[in-house]
Every structure is written in structure tokens, then in C-alpha cells.
Short mmCIF file of C-alpha atoms in Angstrom, two decimals:
data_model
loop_
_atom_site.label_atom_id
_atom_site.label_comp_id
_atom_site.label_asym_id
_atom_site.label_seq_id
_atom_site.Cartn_x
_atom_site.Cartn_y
_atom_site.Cartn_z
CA UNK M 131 -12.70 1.68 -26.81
CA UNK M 132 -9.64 -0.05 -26.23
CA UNK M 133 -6.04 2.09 -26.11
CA UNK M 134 -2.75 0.14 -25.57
CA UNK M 135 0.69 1.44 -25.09
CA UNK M 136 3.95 0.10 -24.95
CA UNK M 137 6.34 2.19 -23.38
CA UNK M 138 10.43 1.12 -23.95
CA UNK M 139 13.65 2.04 -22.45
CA UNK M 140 15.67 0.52 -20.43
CA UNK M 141 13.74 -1.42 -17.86
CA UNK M 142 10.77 -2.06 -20.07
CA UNK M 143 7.20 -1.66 -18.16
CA UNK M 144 3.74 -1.90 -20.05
CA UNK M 145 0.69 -0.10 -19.30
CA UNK M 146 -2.91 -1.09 -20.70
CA UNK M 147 -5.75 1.89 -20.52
CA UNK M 148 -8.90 -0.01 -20.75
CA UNK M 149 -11.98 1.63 -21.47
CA UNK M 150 -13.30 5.26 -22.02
CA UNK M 151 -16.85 5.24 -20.40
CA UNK M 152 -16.08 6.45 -17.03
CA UNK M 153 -15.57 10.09 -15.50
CA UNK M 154 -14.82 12.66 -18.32
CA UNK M 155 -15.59 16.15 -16.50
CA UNK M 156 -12.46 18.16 -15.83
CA UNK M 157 -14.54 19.15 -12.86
CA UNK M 158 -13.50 15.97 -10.64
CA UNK M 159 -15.59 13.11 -8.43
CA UNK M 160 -17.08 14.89 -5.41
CA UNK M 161 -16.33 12.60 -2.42
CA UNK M 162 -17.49 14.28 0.98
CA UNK M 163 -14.93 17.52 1.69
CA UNK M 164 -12.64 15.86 -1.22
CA UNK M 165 -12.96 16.01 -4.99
CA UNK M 166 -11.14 13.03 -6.99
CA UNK M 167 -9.56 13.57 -10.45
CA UNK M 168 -8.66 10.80 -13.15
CA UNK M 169 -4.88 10.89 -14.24
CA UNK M 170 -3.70 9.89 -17.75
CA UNK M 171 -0.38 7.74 -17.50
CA UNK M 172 2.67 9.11 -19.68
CA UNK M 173 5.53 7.18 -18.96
CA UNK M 174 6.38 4.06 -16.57
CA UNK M 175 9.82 2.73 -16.13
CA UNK M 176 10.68 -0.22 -13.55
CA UNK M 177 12.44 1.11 -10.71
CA UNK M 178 14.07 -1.70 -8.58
CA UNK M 179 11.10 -2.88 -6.93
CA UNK M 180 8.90 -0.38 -7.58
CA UNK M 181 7.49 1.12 -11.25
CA UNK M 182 8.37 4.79 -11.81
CA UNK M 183 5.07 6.59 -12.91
CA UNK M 184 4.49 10.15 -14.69
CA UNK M 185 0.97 11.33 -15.83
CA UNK M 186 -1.19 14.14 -16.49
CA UNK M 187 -4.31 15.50 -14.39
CA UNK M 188 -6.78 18.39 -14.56
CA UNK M 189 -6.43 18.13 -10.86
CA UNK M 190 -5.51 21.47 -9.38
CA UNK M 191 -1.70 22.23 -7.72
CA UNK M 192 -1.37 20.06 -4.32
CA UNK M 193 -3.58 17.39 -5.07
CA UNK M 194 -1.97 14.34 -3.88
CA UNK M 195 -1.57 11.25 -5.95
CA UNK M 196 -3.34 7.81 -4.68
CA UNK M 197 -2.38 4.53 -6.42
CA UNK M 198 -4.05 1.32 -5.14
CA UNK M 199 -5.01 -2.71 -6.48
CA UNK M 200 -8.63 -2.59 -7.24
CA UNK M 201 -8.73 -6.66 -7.32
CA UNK M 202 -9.81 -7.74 -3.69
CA UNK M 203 -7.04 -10.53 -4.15
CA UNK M 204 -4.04 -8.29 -4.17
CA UNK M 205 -1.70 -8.58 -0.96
CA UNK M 206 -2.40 -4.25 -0.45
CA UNK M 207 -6.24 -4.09 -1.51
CA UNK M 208 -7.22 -0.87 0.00
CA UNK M 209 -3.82 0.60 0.44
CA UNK M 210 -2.17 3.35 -1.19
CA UNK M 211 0.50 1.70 -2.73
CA UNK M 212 3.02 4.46 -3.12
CA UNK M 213 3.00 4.86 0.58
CA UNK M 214 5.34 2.05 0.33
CA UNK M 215 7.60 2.84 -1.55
CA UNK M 216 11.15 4.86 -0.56
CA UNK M 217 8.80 8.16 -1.02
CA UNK M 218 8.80 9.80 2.33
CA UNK M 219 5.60 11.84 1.47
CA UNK M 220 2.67 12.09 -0.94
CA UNK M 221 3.29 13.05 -4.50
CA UNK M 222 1.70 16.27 -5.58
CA UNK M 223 0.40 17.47 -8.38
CA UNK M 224 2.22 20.54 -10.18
CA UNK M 225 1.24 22.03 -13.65
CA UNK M 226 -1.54 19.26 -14.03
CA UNK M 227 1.27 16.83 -13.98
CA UNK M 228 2.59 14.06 -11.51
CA UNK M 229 5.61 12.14 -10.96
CA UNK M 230 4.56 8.93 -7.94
CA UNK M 231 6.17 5.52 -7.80
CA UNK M 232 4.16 2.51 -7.03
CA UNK M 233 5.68 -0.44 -4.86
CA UNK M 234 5.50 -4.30 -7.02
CA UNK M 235 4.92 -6.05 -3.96
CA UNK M 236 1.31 -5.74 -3.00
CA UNK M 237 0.03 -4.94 -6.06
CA UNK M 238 -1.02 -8.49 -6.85
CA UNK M 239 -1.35 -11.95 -5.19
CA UNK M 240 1.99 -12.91 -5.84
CA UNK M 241 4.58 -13.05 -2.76
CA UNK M 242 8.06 -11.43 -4.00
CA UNK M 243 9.22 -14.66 -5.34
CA UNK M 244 6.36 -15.87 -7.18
CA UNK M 245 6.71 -12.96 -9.66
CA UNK M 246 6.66 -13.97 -13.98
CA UNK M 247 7.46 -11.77 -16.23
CA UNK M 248 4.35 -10.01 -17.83
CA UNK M 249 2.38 -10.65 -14.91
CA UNK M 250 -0.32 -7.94 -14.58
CA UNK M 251 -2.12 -5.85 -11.72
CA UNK M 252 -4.52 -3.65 -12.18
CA UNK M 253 -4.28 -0.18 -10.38
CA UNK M 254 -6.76 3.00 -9.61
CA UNK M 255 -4.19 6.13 -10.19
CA UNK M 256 -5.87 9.28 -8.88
CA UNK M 257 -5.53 12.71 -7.82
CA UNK M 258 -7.50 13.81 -4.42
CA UNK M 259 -7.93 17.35 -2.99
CA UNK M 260 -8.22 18.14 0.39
CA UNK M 261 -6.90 14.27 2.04
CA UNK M 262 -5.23 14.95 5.09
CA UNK M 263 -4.84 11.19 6.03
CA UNK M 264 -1.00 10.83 7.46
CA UNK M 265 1.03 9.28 4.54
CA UNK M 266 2.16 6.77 6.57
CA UNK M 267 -1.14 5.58 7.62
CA UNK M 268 -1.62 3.93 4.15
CA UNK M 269 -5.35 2.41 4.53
CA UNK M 270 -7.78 3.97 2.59
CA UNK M 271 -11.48 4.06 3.26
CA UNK M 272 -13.71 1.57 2.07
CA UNK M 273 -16.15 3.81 0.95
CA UNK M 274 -13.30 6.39 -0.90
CA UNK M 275 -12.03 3.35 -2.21
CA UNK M 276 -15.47 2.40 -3.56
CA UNK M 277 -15.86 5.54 -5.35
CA UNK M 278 -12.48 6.16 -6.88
CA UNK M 279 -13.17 2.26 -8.20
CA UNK M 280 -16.78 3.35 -10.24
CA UNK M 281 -15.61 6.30 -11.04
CA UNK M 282 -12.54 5.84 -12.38
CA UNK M 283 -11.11 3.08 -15.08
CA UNK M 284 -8.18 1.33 -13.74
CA UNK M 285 -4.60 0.99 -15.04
CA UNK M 286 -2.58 -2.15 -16.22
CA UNK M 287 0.75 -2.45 -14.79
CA UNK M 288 3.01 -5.36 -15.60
CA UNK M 289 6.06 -6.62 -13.74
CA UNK M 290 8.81 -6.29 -15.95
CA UNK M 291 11.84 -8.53 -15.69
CA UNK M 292 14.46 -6.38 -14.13
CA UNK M 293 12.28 -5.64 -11.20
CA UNK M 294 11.94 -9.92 -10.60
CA UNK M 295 15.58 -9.83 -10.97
CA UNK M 296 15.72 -6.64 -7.79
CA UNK M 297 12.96 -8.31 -5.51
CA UNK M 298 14.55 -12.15 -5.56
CA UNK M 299 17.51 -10.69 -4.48
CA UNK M 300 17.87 -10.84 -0.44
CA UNK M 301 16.85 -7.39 0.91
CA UNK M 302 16.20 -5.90 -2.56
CA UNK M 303 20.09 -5.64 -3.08
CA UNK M 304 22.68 -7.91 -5.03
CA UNK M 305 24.61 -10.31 -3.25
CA UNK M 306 28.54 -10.38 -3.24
CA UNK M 307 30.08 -13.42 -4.67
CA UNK M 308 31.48 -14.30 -0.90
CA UNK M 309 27.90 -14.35 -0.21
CA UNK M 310 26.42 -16.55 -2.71
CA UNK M 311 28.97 -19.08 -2.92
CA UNK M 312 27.69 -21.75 -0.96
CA UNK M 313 23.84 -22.42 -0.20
CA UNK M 314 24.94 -22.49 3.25
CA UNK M 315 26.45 -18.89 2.90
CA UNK M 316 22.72 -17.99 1.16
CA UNK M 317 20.86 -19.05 3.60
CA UNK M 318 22.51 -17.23 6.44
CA UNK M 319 21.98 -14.27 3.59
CA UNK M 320 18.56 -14.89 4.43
CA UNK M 321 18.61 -14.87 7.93
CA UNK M 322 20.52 -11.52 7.87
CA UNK M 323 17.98 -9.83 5.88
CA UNK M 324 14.92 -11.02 8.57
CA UNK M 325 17.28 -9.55 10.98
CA UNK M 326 17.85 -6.34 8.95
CA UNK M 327 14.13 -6.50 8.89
CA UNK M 328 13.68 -6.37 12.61
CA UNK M 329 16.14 -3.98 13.67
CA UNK M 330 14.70 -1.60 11.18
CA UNK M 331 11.57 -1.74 12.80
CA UNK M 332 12.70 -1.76 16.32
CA UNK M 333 14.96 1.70 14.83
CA UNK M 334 11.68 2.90 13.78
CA UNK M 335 9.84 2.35 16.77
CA UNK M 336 9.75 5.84 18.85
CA UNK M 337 7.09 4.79 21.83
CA UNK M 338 4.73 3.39 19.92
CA UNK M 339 5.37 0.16 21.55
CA UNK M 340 7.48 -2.13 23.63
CA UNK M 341 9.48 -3.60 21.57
CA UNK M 342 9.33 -5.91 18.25
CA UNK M 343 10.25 -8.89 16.73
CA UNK M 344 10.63 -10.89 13.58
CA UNK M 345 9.93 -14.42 12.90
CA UNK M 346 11.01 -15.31 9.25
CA UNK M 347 9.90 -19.19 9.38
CA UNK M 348 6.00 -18.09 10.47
CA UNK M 349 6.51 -14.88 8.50
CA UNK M 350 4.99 -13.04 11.40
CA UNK M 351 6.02 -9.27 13.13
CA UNK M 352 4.91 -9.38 16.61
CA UNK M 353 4.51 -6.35 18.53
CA UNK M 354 4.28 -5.61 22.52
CA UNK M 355 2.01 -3.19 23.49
CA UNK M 356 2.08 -1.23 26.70
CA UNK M 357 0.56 -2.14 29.75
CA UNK M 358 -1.45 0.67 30.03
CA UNK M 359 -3.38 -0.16 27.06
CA UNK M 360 -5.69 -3.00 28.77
CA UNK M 361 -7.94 0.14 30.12
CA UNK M 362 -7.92 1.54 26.34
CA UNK M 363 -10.65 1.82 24.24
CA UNK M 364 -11.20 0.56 20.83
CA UNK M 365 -11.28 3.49 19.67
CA UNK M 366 -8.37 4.71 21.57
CA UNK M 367 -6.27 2.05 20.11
CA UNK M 368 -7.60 2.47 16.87
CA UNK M 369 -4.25 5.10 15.92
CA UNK M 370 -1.13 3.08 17.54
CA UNK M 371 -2.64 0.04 15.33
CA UNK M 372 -2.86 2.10 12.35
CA UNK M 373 0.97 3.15 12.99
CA UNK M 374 2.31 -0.40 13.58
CA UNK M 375 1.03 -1.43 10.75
CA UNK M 376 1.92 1.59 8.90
CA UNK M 377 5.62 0.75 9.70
CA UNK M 378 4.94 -3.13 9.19
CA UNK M 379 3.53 -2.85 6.12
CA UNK M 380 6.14 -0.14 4.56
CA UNK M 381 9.49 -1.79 5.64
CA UNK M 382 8.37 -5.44 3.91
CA UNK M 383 8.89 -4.50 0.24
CA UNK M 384 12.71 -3.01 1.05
CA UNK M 385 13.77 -6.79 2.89
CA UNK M 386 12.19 -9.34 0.13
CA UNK M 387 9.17 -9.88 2.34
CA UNK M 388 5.29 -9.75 1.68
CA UNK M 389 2.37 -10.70 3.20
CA UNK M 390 3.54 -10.51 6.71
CA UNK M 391 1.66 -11.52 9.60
CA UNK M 392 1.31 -9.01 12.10
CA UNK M 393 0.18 -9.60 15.76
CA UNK M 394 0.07 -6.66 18.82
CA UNK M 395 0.01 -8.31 22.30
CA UNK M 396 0.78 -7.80 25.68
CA UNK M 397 3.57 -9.19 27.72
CA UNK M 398 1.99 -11.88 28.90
CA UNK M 399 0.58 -13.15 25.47
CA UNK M 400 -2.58 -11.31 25.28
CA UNK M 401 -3.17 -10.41 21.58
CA UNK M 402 -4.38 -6.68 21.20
CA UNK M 403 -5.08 -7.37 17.33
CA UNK M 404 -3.67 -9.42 14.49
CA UNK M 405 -4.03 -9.30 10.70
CA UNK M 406 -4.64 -12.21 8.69
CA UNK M 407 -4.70 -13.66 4.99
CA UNK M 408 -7.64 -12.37 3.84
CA UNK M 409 -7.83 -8.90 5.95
CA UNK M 410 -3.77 -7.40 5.86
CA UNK M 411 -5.34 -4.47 8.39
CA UNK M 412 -4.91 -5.05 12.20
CA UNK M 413 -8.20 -6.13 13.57
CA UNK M 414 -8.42 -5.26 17.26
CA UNK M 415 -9.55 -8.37 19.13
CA UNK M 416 -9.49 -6.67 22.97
#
């Protein structure tokens, strides 16, 4: 069975339920200490570079909502996709209903300005009980991730035109006519937003490292890590990973960037861990 709706308004998004056959017990998807609820979309409006969801759930008050690609090609496979968004925290369900937004960039293979209108990406919206993963630690378990996937039917989202028209613009914003008169003028536009880009990470950085920087021709964010991290365990450096990338990863959609490179070294060139085009987490070399 085959349901299609077409949702209007101003910034028009479209969203394709496919299939019936999966979970229909109001009871949830048991998933170790968690149980994982289907949601049924409502409404979905663009919202600068993100789409605006709201849906219904039988899942129970508090549940958070998890949105993430289920095609292995999208830039965020296994990420939760809200988390990078301008959401500071988890959306929650209340009344078996949900309001979440879901960041554009990501979501498919396309880099920010490779976008078409109509261009589709299929999403796994769910509720989950009982996930106490930090929100802005946005990787999600391979073997959650497998489960919400047969369990759960995914959603169609397409890319609507107004949000092309927000992401091409440098740093998500529109450009003043001073700025945009001359390609000269653009491309130091450009330049500003990779250094926007930088300085917002370096504001964000409390001690988790050194220091950061940005390269905009390699596309790469390199981190330096602290001395004192040669005598660390994997294991030990498992959580400062997770949070530079966390940070990365979240501050890319808000400056016109995607699929950034990111690299943790030491001082003296060492690299810690680095990402790459097939794997966007931080695998720990050391």
C-alpha cells in the first residue's frame, strides 16, 4: 500500500509514506533497556536549511525524537540528523505528538550546492524511550540503527526550493548588495564565512582541545590535541573524539559547508584520528 501526501504553504515540502507492512503494535520495538515507536508525519514546512517536522506517536511523554538517512550514501548515515540543526536539545514527545526539525545538509549525497529541486532523501523518524546518549554526541549505534531501519518504514523528504535558495547563500544568510557586487567582493564573502566557521569552533571549544583551524580549499577542520593524550587509551579517547566531532559536524550546516574533513593531531603532526569520505566518524589511528 502506497500513501502520498502533498503538503502546501508557503515553503512547499513533500513527504512520501511508503509502505504499511512494518511495525503496527502500539506497544513499540524493544531494543535492549529502550523501546522504539513509529511516528506518523503531519505537517513539514522548509525551514531555511532545515525542514520543520510535526507528527504523531503512541510513544509515551519524554520519548525523544530520532531522525536519520537510512541510505549508506548520505553525507550523515548513522547520525541523528536533528542534532544538527539550531535545536539545542532533543525533541520530546508530549500528548503522543512531536514537533523536531531535520537539518538538509546530510540527509543525502549532495554537498550544499549540488542541491535540485525535488531531490529526495529518505529518513527513519522515531520515538525512543529511555536514550540517554548526549544530544550533542549525534552518532547512533550501528546496531540501534539496524533495528529502527527493519522495523520501521522510512520517510520521503524532498528539498524544496526555498531551502536551495537559504543553503547557496554564504553562511546560510543573504548577502548585502555591497557584498555581491563584484565576484571579487563574493569571494572574499566566502572567505569570511570559513573564517566565521573557525572562530565558531575555536568559541566553542572549552578544553576539549588545543586549538582549531579551518582550511576551506582542502575542506578540512584540524584539531590539536593535548599532549597528555599520547599515554591515552583508545578507549580513553574514545569521548573527546566523539565531542570534536560533535561540534564539527553541527556547526557545518549553519556556514554553507558539508562533508568536512576532520583530522585530531598533536603538535608535532601526529594524527590522533581523522574521518574520511566514506566513514564521516573520527577513526582513532593512535
Amino acid at each position: 500500500m502506497k500513501k502520498t501526501f502533498i503538503l502546501t504553504g508557503i515553503a512547499i515540502s513533500v513527504l512520501m509514506l511508503t509502505g504499511c507492512n512494518k511495525q503496527t503494535s502500539s506497544n513499540g520495538i524493544k531494543y535492549k533497556s529502550n523501546t522504539l515507536y513509529n511516528t506518523k508525519i503531519t505537517k513539514i514546512v522548509s525551514d531555511d536549511g532545515y525542514w520543520k517536522i510535526k507528527g504523531t506517536t503512541n510513544a509515551p511523554n519524554g520519548a525523544k525524537i530520532i531522525a536519520t538517512p537510512i541510505n549508506k550514501d548520505s553525507g550523515n548515515y548513522g547520525m541523528n540528523q536533528t542534532a544538527y540543526t539550531d535545536l539545542k536539545k532533543y525533541s520530546r514527545v508530549r500528548n503522543e505528538k512531536f514537533s523536531t526539525k531535520v537539518t538538509t545538509i546530510g540527509s543525502t549525497k549532495y554537498s550544499f550546492d549540488k542541491f535540485e529541486d525535488g531531490q529526495k532523501s529518505k529518513m527513519n523518524i522515531f520515538a525512543i524511550t529511555k536514550y540517554n546518549k548526549d544530544f550533542n554526541l549525534p552518532s547512533i549505534s550501528a546496531k540501534l540503527l539496524s533495528k529502527a531501519n527493519r522495523s520501521f518504514e522510512p520517510k520521503t523528504l524532498k528539498i524544496s526550493l526555498e531551502q536551495i535558495k537559504y543553503l547557496n547563500k554564504p553562511s546560510g544568510k543573504a548577502v548585502s548588495s555591497s557584498d555581491s557586487s563584484t565576484s571579487s567582493t563574493s569571494s572574499s564573502s566566502d572567505i569570511s564565512a570559513a573564517k566565521k566557521f573557525e572562530n565558531k569552533l575555536n568559541s566553542l571549544n572549552k578544553g576539549t582541545a588545543e586549538s582549531v583551524t579551518y582550511n576551506s580549499k582542502t575542506n578540512t577542520v584540524t584539531w590539536i590535541g593535548f599532549d597528555d593524550w599520547k599515554s591515552w587509551s583508545k578507549s580513553e579517547l574514545q569521548k573527546p573524539m566523539d565531542l570534536l566531532q560533535a561540534m564539527t559536524l553541527r556547526q557545518e550546516v549553519n556556514y554553507g559547508i558539508s562533508s568536512v574533513h576532520i583530522i585530531v593531531q598533536f603538535e608535532d603532526g601526529t594524527v590522533i584520528a581523522k574521518n574520511s569520505d566514506t566513514n564521516e566518524d573520527l577513526q582513532i589511528i593512535k
